[in-house]
Each structure stands twice: as structure tokens, then as C-alpha cells.
Amino acid sequence: METERFPKQSLIEEAQDNIKSEKYEKAISNLATVLESDRKNIQALNLMGQALTDLNAYKKALSCFNLALDIDPNSTTAMIGKANVLSETKDFLDSIAWFDKALKNDPSNVEALVNKGILLDKMGRHDQALTLYQDVLKQDPNHETALVNSGLAKCSQKNIEEGIELFNKALEINPRHVRALASKGLILAMTNKNKNALDCFDKALEINPKNTEALTNKGIVLFNLGKHEQAIKYFDKSLEIEPTNSVTLSMKTDCQNILKSNK
């Protein structure tokens, strides 16, 4: 029995490493091998669901989490995984219900608190989201995602200075946090601090040249400064990655129309 357990556990650990390294296909191969001989291995099912979610294979991911819940209806990991999938497929109310089930099992579960907060932000319920992020920060004052999301929530409440302080705290912990840089840049741009905003976007793009948030928002700042040709270059770079982004497409069209009218 012990000799059978070790290879399975070894494959599961390898799958976990592959998921962390974003080698999702390799992780799925590892886990499929485990599940061939042990179809009720909940850890393997949950990890398979996670890898499939990261590949945007939401229907298959949901099947994995449902199987895990059939085996163990109290699996908090499966509940959170299912909630994450439902959030991605825009089944927001069902997603919240599953996050709530997970939090009933484990009220201090950081992943459930943060991801439910992200979902509430998507729904425009920023005050409720902020409460969840604050619950996370009571447990872990250095939780980077909670800091950045709290900053955005504060800014949505017009508490700009508090929001920027939270972005700065996240950047003290991790100066290469692209989302903190891009978010700080966005708020600075909204308060007409265009030079400082551009500095933030440039730092974000040095770290990740394909960050669409930084690309599009840098384009918007350049547009506001009347640098329409430069702005289009950044919108084009963003659209190469996200061709259907409505904000970027609209801003590019506005730029093109202004350039045509100036000829």
C-alpha cells in the first residue's frame, strides 16, 4: 500500500509545481495518471479543476469540482474552486452562494474572502468587498491582493489618498507588483497627475510589457495630453493581446477620428 501511495503523491506534488509554473497541460497529465487508478482522489480532482480553470476550460473544471463535492460535500477547496468557475462564467449569484458555503466551513479562509471580494467589486458592491479585504488584512497585513483591491475600493469611495497609501504599501512589500503600479497609475491619471501616472505605467510595462491595463491606460493618458499618434501605438499593443476590449477599441477610434479631423 505504501509503495502505491508514493507515486500518486509524487505526481500530485509535481502537478502542484506545474500549476505554480503555469505548465497546466503537464499538470493535467500528472493528475490524469493519478485519477486513472484512483478516481475518487479529491486532491487530484481539485487540482485538475484548478488547472482547467486557469486554461479557461470552465465546463470541464466545473465537472471536476462537482465530482469532488459528490465524494466530499464538505470540501472547502472544491467549494471555492466551483465558486471561482461560476464567477468566471458570470454566474455571480451562484458563485457568491458557493463562496458563502466555503466561508461557513472556514470563516477565515483567505482565498474565499479575497475572491468573493473581487466578485463583489465586479458587481459594483465595493463597500461589501472592502469589508472582506479588511478581514483578510487583519489576518495578514501584507496580503498584496487585498492591499491593492482595498486601494481601488477606497478610491471608488473618493478616498483617493487612502487608496494611494494602500498601493504604496503593496509596492513597499513588492516593488514589482504590476497591478499595484497599474492601479496607482490609473488613479493618478484620474486626478490629473499625468506625469506620475506615466511613470507608474512605464514601471509596470518594464516588468510586464504585455500588461493590457498599463498599455491601455498609458494610451488614455497620452490621449488626454493630446499625443494621439503615440496613444494609438499603445492601444494597438493592448489590442494585440485583447482584441475585443471595448474600452481600448473605443479610445483608438476616438484617436483616429481626431487625427482625421486635424488633417
mmCIF file of C-alpha atoms in Angstrom:
data_model
loop_
_atom_site.group_PDB
_atom_site.id
_atom_site.type_symbol
_atom_site.label_atom_id
_atom_site.label_comp_id
_atom_site.label_asym_id
_atom_site.label_seq_id
_atom_site.Cartn_x
_atom_site.Cartn_y
_atom_site.Cartn_z
ATOM 1 C CA MET A 1 0.000 0.000 0.000
ATOM 2 C CA GLU A 2 2.800 2.402 0.881
ATOM 3 C CA THR A 3 4.547 1.784 -2.446
ATOM 4 C CA GLU A 4 1.301 2.657 -4.296
ATOM 5 C CA ARG A 5 0.791 5.857 -2.300
ATOM 6 C CA PHE A 6 4.190 7.338 -3.000
ATOM 7 C CA PRO A 7 3.953 7.567 -6.819
ATOM 8 C CA LYS A 8 0.491 9.153 -6.555
ATOM 9 C CA GLN A 9 1.677 11.715 -4.036
ATOM 10 C CA SER A 10 4.775 12.375 -6.110
ATOM 11 C CA LEU A 11 2.619 13.027 -9.199
ATOM 12 C CA ILE A 12 0.313 15.301 -7.202
ATOM 13 C CA GLU A 13 3.278 17.314 -5.908
ATOM 14 C CA GLU A 14 4.666 17.540 -9.448
ATOM 15 C CA ALA A 15 1.257 18.753 -10.657
ATOM 16 C CA GLN A 16 1.217 21.437 -7.947
ATOM 17 C CA ASP A 17 4.645 22.636 -9.090
ATOM 18 C CA ASN A 18 3.493 22.645 -12.718
ATOM 19 C CA ILE A 19 0.422 24.720 -11.848
ATOM 20 C CA LYS A 20 2.616 27.246 -9.999
ATOM 21 C CA SER A 21 4.865 27.391 -13.081
ATOM 22 C CA GLU A 22 1.794 27.788 -15.350
ATOM 23 C CA LYS A 23 2.568 24.451 -17.043
ATOM 24 C CA TYR A 24 -1.072 23.493 -16.950
ATOM 25 C CA GLU A 25 -1.029 20.784 -19.634
ATOM 26 C CA LYS A 26 1.751 18.956 -17.787
ATOM 27 C CA ALA A 27 -0.188 19.268 -14.537
ATOM 28 C CA ILE A 28 -3.288 17.811 -16.182
ATOM 29 C CA SER A 29 -1.228 14.886 -17.488
ATOM 30 C CA ASN A 30 0.143 14.218 -13.974
ATOM 31 C CA LEU A 31 -3.322 14.319 -12.457
ATOM 32 C CA ALA A 32 -4.934 12.188 -15.164
ATOM 33 C CA THR A 33 -2.425 9.452 -14.308
ATOM 34 C CA VAL A 34 -3.419 9.641 -10.639
ATOM 35 C CA LEU A 35 -7.143 9.585 -11.436
ATOM 36 C CA GLU A 36 -6.809 6.570 -13.739
ATOM 37 C CA SER A 37 -6.096 4.413 -10.701
ATOM 38 C CA ASP A 38 -7.887 6.476 -8.056
ATOM 39 C CA ARG A 39 -11.000 8.154 -9.475
ATOM 40 C CA LYS A 40 -12.041 9.436 -6.049
ATOM 41 C CA ASN A 41 -8.809 11.228 -5.207
ATOM 42 C CA ILE A 42 -10.222 14.578 -4.084
ATOM 43 C CA GLN A 43 -6.881 16.389 -4.066
ATOM 44 C CA ALA A 44 -6.260 15.349 -7.679
ATOM 45 C CA LEU A 45 -9.795 16.348 -8.724
ATOM 46 C CA ASN A 46 -9.472 19.767 -7.106
ATOM 47 C CA LEU A 47 -6.066 20.386 -8.673
ATOM 48 C CA MET A 48 -7.377 19.234 -12.057
ATOM 49 C CA GLY A 49 -10.249 21.698 -11.671
ATOM 50 C CA GLN A 50 -7.789 24.470 -10.820
ATOM 51 C CA ALA A 51 -5.591 23.746 -13.859
ATOM 52 C CA LEU A 52 -8.619 23.604 -16.171
ATOM 53 C CA THR A 53 -9.913 26.886 -14.732
ATOM 54 C CA ASP A 54 -6.558 28.515 -15.484
ATOM 55 C CA LEU A 55 -6.884 27.222 -19.069
ATOM 56 C CA ASN A 56 -10.403 28.737 -19.278
ATOM 57 C CA ALA A 57 -11.860 25.229 -19.702
ATOM 58 C CA TYR A 58 -14.671 26.120 -17.341
ATOM 59 C CA LYS A 59 -17.140 23.327 -18.170
ATOM 60 C CA LYS A 60 -14.524 20.624 -17.543
ATOM 61 C CA ALA A 61 -13.288 22.416 -14.418
ATOM 62 C CA LEU A 62 -16.817 22.555 -13.027
ATOM 63 C CA SER A 63 -17.190 18.805 -13.609
ATOM 64 C CA CYS A 64 -14.052 18.175 -11.545
ATOM 65 C CA PHE A 65 -15.249 20.285 -8.631
ATOM 66 C CA ASN A 66 -18.726 18.705 -8.775
ATOM 67 C CA LEU A 67 -17.164 15.231 -8.665
ATOM 68 C CA ALA A 68 -15.072 16.269 -5.670
ATOM 69 C CA LEU A 69 -18.192 17.579 -3.916
ATOM 70 C CA ASP A 70 -20.085 14.363 -4.678
ATOM 71 C CA ILE A 71 -17.319 12.490 -2.865
ATOM 72 C CA ASP A 72 -16.934 15.014 -0.040
ATOM 73 C CA PRO A 73 -19.755 17.593 0.208
ATOM 74 C CA ASN A 74 -17.702 19.469 2.829
ATOM 75 C CA SER A 75 -14.599 20.025 0.683
ATOM 76 C CA THR A 76 -13.877 23.731 1.152
ATOM 77 C CA THR A 77 -11.321 23.630 -1.670
ATOM 78 C CA ALA A 78 -13.915 22.259 -4.101
ATOM 79 C CA MET A 79 -16.464 24.855 -2.968
ATOM 80 C CA ILE A 80 -14.001 27.681 -3.627
ATOM 81 C CA GLY A 81 -12.972 26.156 -6.952
ATOM 82 C CA LYS A 82 -16.598 25.902 -8.051
ATOM 83 C CA ALA A 83 -17.252 29.479 -6.911
ATOM 84 C CA ASN A 84 -14.244 30.692 -8.920
ATOM 85 C CA VAL A 85 -15.507 28.965 -12.075
ATOM 86 C CA LEU A 86 -19.012 30.380 -11.647
ATOM 87 C CA SER A 87 -17.503 33.840 -11.207
ATOM 88 C CA GLU A 88 -15.599 33.456 -14.488
ATOM 89 C CA THR A 89 -18.770 32.332 -16.300
ATOM 90 C CA LYS A 90 -20.625 35.335 -14.846
ATOM 91 C CA ASP A 91 -22.984 33.224 -12.735
ATOM 92 C CA PHE A 92 -22.408 35.745 -9.968
ATOM 93 C CA LEU A 93 -25.213 34.878 -7.557
ATOM 94 C CA ASP A 94 -24.413 31.153 -7.671
ATOM 95 C CA SER A 95 -20.747 31.999 -7.207
ATOM 96 C CA ILE A 96 -21.475 34.053 -4.085
ATOM 97 C CA ALA A 97 -23.579 31.198 -2.699
ATOM 98 C CA TRP A 98 -20.618 28.804 -3.035
ATOM 99 C CA PHE A 99 -18.174 31.285 -1.510
ATOM 100 C CA ASP A 100 -20.612 31.617 1.400
ATOM 101 C CA LYS A 101 -20.742 27.832 1.826
ATOM 102 C CA ALA A 102 -16.940 27.733 1.882
ATOM 103 C CA LEU A 103 -16.812 30.552 4.441
ATOM 104 C CA LYS A 104 -19.388 28.805 6.607
ATOM 105 C CA ASN A 105 -16.954 25.860 6.701
ATOM 106 C CA ASP A 106 -13.890 28.063 7.181
ATOM 107 C CA PRO A 107 -14.761 31.700 8.074
ATOM 108 C CA SER A 108 -11.143 32.879 7.887
ATOM 109 C CA ASN A 109 -10.287 31.280 4.524
ATOM 110 C CA VAL A 110 -8.234 33.965 2.781
ATOM 111 C CA GLU A 111 -8.790 32.708 -0.775
ATOM 112 C CA ALA A 112 -12.566 32.669 -0.324
ATOM 113 C CA LEU A 113 -12.593 36.119 1.305
ATOM 114 C CA VAL A 114 -10.417 37.706 -1.394
ATOM 115 C CA ASN A 115 -12.162 36.066 -4.347
ATOM 116 C CA LYS A 116 -15.619 36.849 -3.016
ATOM 117 C CA GLY A 117 -14.412 40.437 -2.604
ATOM 118 C CA ILE A 118 -13.211 40.508 -6.221
ATOM 119 C CA LEU A 119 -16.614 39.232 -7.345
ATOM 120 C CA LEU A 120 -18.458 41.855 -5.290
ATOM 121 C CA ASP A 121 -16.229 44.514 -6.892
ATOM 122 C CA LYS A 122 -17.271 43.227 -10.335
ATOM 123 C CA MET A 123 -20.886 43.657 -9.235
ATOM 124 C CA GLY A 124 -20.228 47.230 -8.070
ATOM 125 C CA ARG A 125 -20.668 46.324 -4.395
ATOM 126 C CA HIS A 126 -17.400 47.977 -3.372
ATOM 127 C CA ASP A 127 -18.311 48.649 0.272
ATOM 128 C CA GLN A 128 -19.039 44.963 0.896
ATOM 129 C CA ALA A 129 -15.870 43.976 -0.953
ATOM 130 C CA LEU A 130 -13.792 46.356 1.159
ATOM 131 C CA THR A 131 -15.105 44.733 4.350
ATOM 132 C CA LEU A 132 -13.849 41.352 3.125
ATOM 133 C CA TYR A 133 -10.427 42.731 2.166
ATOM 134 C CA GLN A 134 -10.144 44.310 5.605
ATOM 135 C CA ASP A 135 -10.939 40.919 7.166
ATOM 136 C CA VAL A 136 -8.037 39.467 5.171
ATOM 137 C CA LEU A 137 -5.677 42.272 6.196
ATOM 138 C CA LYS A 138 -6.481 41.645 9.871
ATOM 139 C CA GLN A 139 -5.089 38.139 9.362
ATOM 140 C CA ASP A 140 -2.276 39.130 7.013
ATOM 141 C CA PRO A 141 -1.445 42.868 6.862
ATOM 142 C CA ASN A 142 0.919 42.204 3.945
ATOM 143 C CA HIS A 143 -1.540 40.397 1.669
ATOM 144 C CA GLU A 144 -0.752 42.110 -1.640
ATOM 145 C CA THR A 145 -4.014 41.428 -3.475
ATOM 146 C CA ALA A 146 -6.090 42.586 -0.506
ATOM 147 C CA LEU A 147 -3.997 45.770 -0.259
ATOM 148 C CA VAL A 148 -4.375 46.620 -3.963
ATOM 149 C CA ASN A 149 -8.081 45.790 -4.058
ATOM 150 C CA SER A 150 -8.667 47.772 -0.852
ATOM 151 C CA GLY A 151 -6.900 50.679 -2.522
ATOM 152 C CA LEU A 152 -9.219 50.510 -5.527
ATOM 153 C CA ALA A 153 -12.271 50.213 -3.272
ATOM 154 C CA LYS A 154 -11.140 53.256 -1.272
ATOM 155 C CA CYS A 155 -10.678 55.213 -4.496
ATOM 156 C CA SER A 156 -14.189 54.238 -5.625
ATOM 157 C CA GLN A 157 -15.392 55.847 -2.370
ATOM 158 C CA LYS A 158 -13.441 59.016 -3.300
ATOM 159 C CA ASN A 159 -10.857 58.314 -0.582
ATOM 160 C CA ILE A 160 -8.014 58.858 -3.042
ATOM 161 C CA GLU A 161 -5.213 59.489 -0.543
ATOM 162 C CA GLU A 162 -6.072 56.366 1.460
ATOM 163 C CA GLY A 163 -6.213 54.370 -1.763
ATOM 164 C CA ILE A 164 -2.783 55.525 -2.897
ATOM 165 C CA GLU A 165 -1.356 54.777 0.561
ATOM 166 C CA LEU A 166 -2.565 51.180 0.179
ATOM 167 C CA PHE A 167 -0.979 50.905 -3.289
ATOM 168 C CA ASN A 168 2.256 52.273 -1.835
ATOM 169 C CA LYS A 169 2.169 49.718 0.971
ATOM 170 C CA ALA A 170 1.746 46.909 -1.567
ATOM 171 C CA LEU A 171 4.694 48.322 -3.524
ATOM 172 C CA GLU A 172 6.844 48.509 -0.388
ATOM 173 C CA ILE A 173 6.272 44.772 0.023
ATOM 174 C CA ASN A 174 6.731 44.026 -3.672
ATOM 175 C CA PRO A 175 8.109 46.879 -5.823
ATOM 176 C CA ARG A 176 7.462 44.743 -8.926
ATOM 177 C CA HIS A 177 3.742 44.300 -8.277
ATOM 178 C CA VAL A 178 2.434 45.160 -11.740
ATOM 179 C CA ARG A 179 -1.198 45.504 -10.741
ATOM 180 C CA ALA A 180 -0.330 47.860 -7.871
ATOM 181 C CA LEU A 181 1.684 50.015 -10.280
ATOM 182 C CA ALA A 182 -1.048 49.986 -12.935
ATOM 183 C CA SER A 183 -3.776 50.735 -10.374
ATOM 184 C CA LYS A 184 -1.791 53.571 -8.816
ATOM 185 C CA GLY A 185 -1.148 54.949 -12.296
ATOM 186 C CA LEU A 186 -4.847 54.828 -13.130
ATOM 187 C CA ILE A 187 -5.829 56.789 -10.014
ATOM 188 C CA LEU A 188 -3.055 59.339 -10.550
ATOM 189 C CA ALA A 189 -4.279 59.820 -14.124
ATOM 190 C CA MET A 190 -7.846 60.325 -12.898
ATOM 191 C CA THR A 191 -6.570 63.078 -10.587
ATOM 192 C CA ASN A 192 -4.676 64.739 -13.476
ATOM 193 C CA LYS A 193 -1.228 63.764 -12.185
ATOM 194 C CA ASN A 194 -0.301 62.625 -15.663
ATOM 195 C CA LYS A 195 3.495 62.601 -15.343
ATOM 196 C CA ASN A 196 3.385 60.478 -12.197
ATOM 197 C CA ALA A 197 0.794 58.222 -13.819
ATOM 198 C CA LEU A 198 3.031 57.668 -16.855
ATOM 199 C CA ASP A 199 5.941 56.800 -14.548
ATOM 200 C CA CYS A 200 3.789 54.089 -12.926
ATOM 201 C CA PHE A 201 2.688 52.663 -16.270
ATOM 202 C CA ASP A 202 6.267 52.669 -17.572
ATOM 203 C CA LYS A 203 7.479 50.769 -14.496
ATOM 204 C CA ALA A 204 4.640 48.255 -14.891
ATOM 205 C CA LEU A 205 5.479 47.749 -18.567
ATOM 206 C CA GLU A 206 9.181 47.286 -17.838
ATOM 207 C CA ILE A 207 8.179 44.331 -15.668
ATOM 208 C CA ASN A 208 5.423 43.024 -17.945
ATOM 209 C CA PRO A 209 5.322 44.555 -21.439
ATOM 210 C CA LYS A 210 2.056 42.715 -22.146
ATOM 211 C CA ASN A 211 0.024 44.098 -19.254
ATOM 212 C CA THR A 212 -3.079 45.368 -21.039
ATOM 213 C CA GLU A 213 -4.235 47.526 -18.129
ATOM 214 C CA ALA A 214 -0.991 49.511 -18.210
ATOM 215 C CA LEU A 215 -0.909 49.626 -22.035
ATOM 216 C CA THR A 216 -4.468 50.902 -22.402
ATOM 217 C CA ASN A 217 -4.258 53.360 -19.522
ATOM 218 C CA LYS A 218 -0.957 54.765 -20.752
ATOM 219 C CA GLY A 219 -2.667 55.259 -24.104
ATOM 220 C CA ILE A 220 -5.527 57.099 -22.395
ATOM 221 C CA VAL A 221 -3.113 59.444 -20.584
ATOM 222 C CA LEU A 222 -1.310 60.173 -23.854
ATOM 223 C CA PHE A 223 -4.697 60.811 -25.480
ATOM 224 C CA ASN A 224 -5.584 63.284 -22.716
ATOM 225 C CA LEU A 225 -2.246 65.020 -23.281
ATOM 226 C CA GLY A 226 -3.075 65.383 -26.985
ATOM 227 C CA LYS A 227 -0.412 62.860 -28.071
ATOM 228 C CA HIS A 228 -2.800 60.909 -30.269
ATOM 229 C CA GLU A 229 -0.327 59.092 -32.519
ATOM 230 C CA GLN A 230 1.626 57.809 -29.501
ATOM 231 C CA ALA A 231 -1.636 56.833 -27.827
ATOM 232 C CA ILE A 232 -2.666 54.705 -30.824
ATOM 233 C CA LYS A 233 0.606 52.756 -30.585
ATOM 234 C CA TYR A 234 -0.242 51.716 -27.023
ATOM 235 C CA PHE A 235 -3.853 50.916 -27.887
ATOM 236 C CA ASP A 236 -2.585 48.722 -30.735
ATOM 237 C CA LYS A 237 -0.193 46.881 -28.411
ATOM 238 C CA SER A 238 -3.048 46.272 -25.987
ATOM 239 C CA LEU A 239 -5.385 45.097 -28.771
ATOM 240 C CA GLU A 240 -2.820 42.570 -29.975
ATOM 241 C CA ILE A 241 -3.346 40.851 -26.614
ATOM 242 C CA GLU A 242 -7.047 41.637 -26.031
ATOM 243 C CA PRO A 243 -8.548 42.284 -29.493
ATOM 244 C CA THR A 244 -12.121 42.703 -28.222
ATOM 245 C CA ASN A 245 -11.501 45.085 -25.307
ATOM 246 C CA SER A 246 -14.302 47.623 -25.784
ATOM 247 C CA VAL A 247 -12.583 50.464 -23.890
ATOM 248 C CA THR A 248 -9.369 50.152 -25.906
ATOM 249 C CA LEU A 249 -11.256 49.881 -29.209
ATOM 250 C CA SER A 250 -13.352 52.942 -28.383
ATOM 251 C CA MET A 251 -10.316 55.018 -27.367
ATOM 252 C CA LYS A 252 -8.441 54.032 -30.527
ATOM 253 C CA THR A 253 -11.429 55.078 -32.658
ATOM 254 C CA ASP A 254 -11.598 58.439 -30.854
ATOM 255 C CA CYS A 255 -7.891 58.977 -31.545
ATOM 256 C CA GLN A 256 -8.267 58.115 -35.215
ATOM 257 C CA ASN A 257 -11.246 60.451 -35.594
ATOM 258 C CA ILE A 258 -9.320 63.355 -34.036
ATOM 259 C CA LEU A 259 -6.312 62.728 -36.285
ATOM 260 C CA LYS A 260 -8.587 62.634 -39.365
ATOM 261 C CA SER A 261 -10.305 65.887 -38.388
ATOM 262 C CA ASN A 262 -6.916 67.580 -37.941
ATOM 263 C CA LYS A 263 -5.731 66.740 -41.460
#
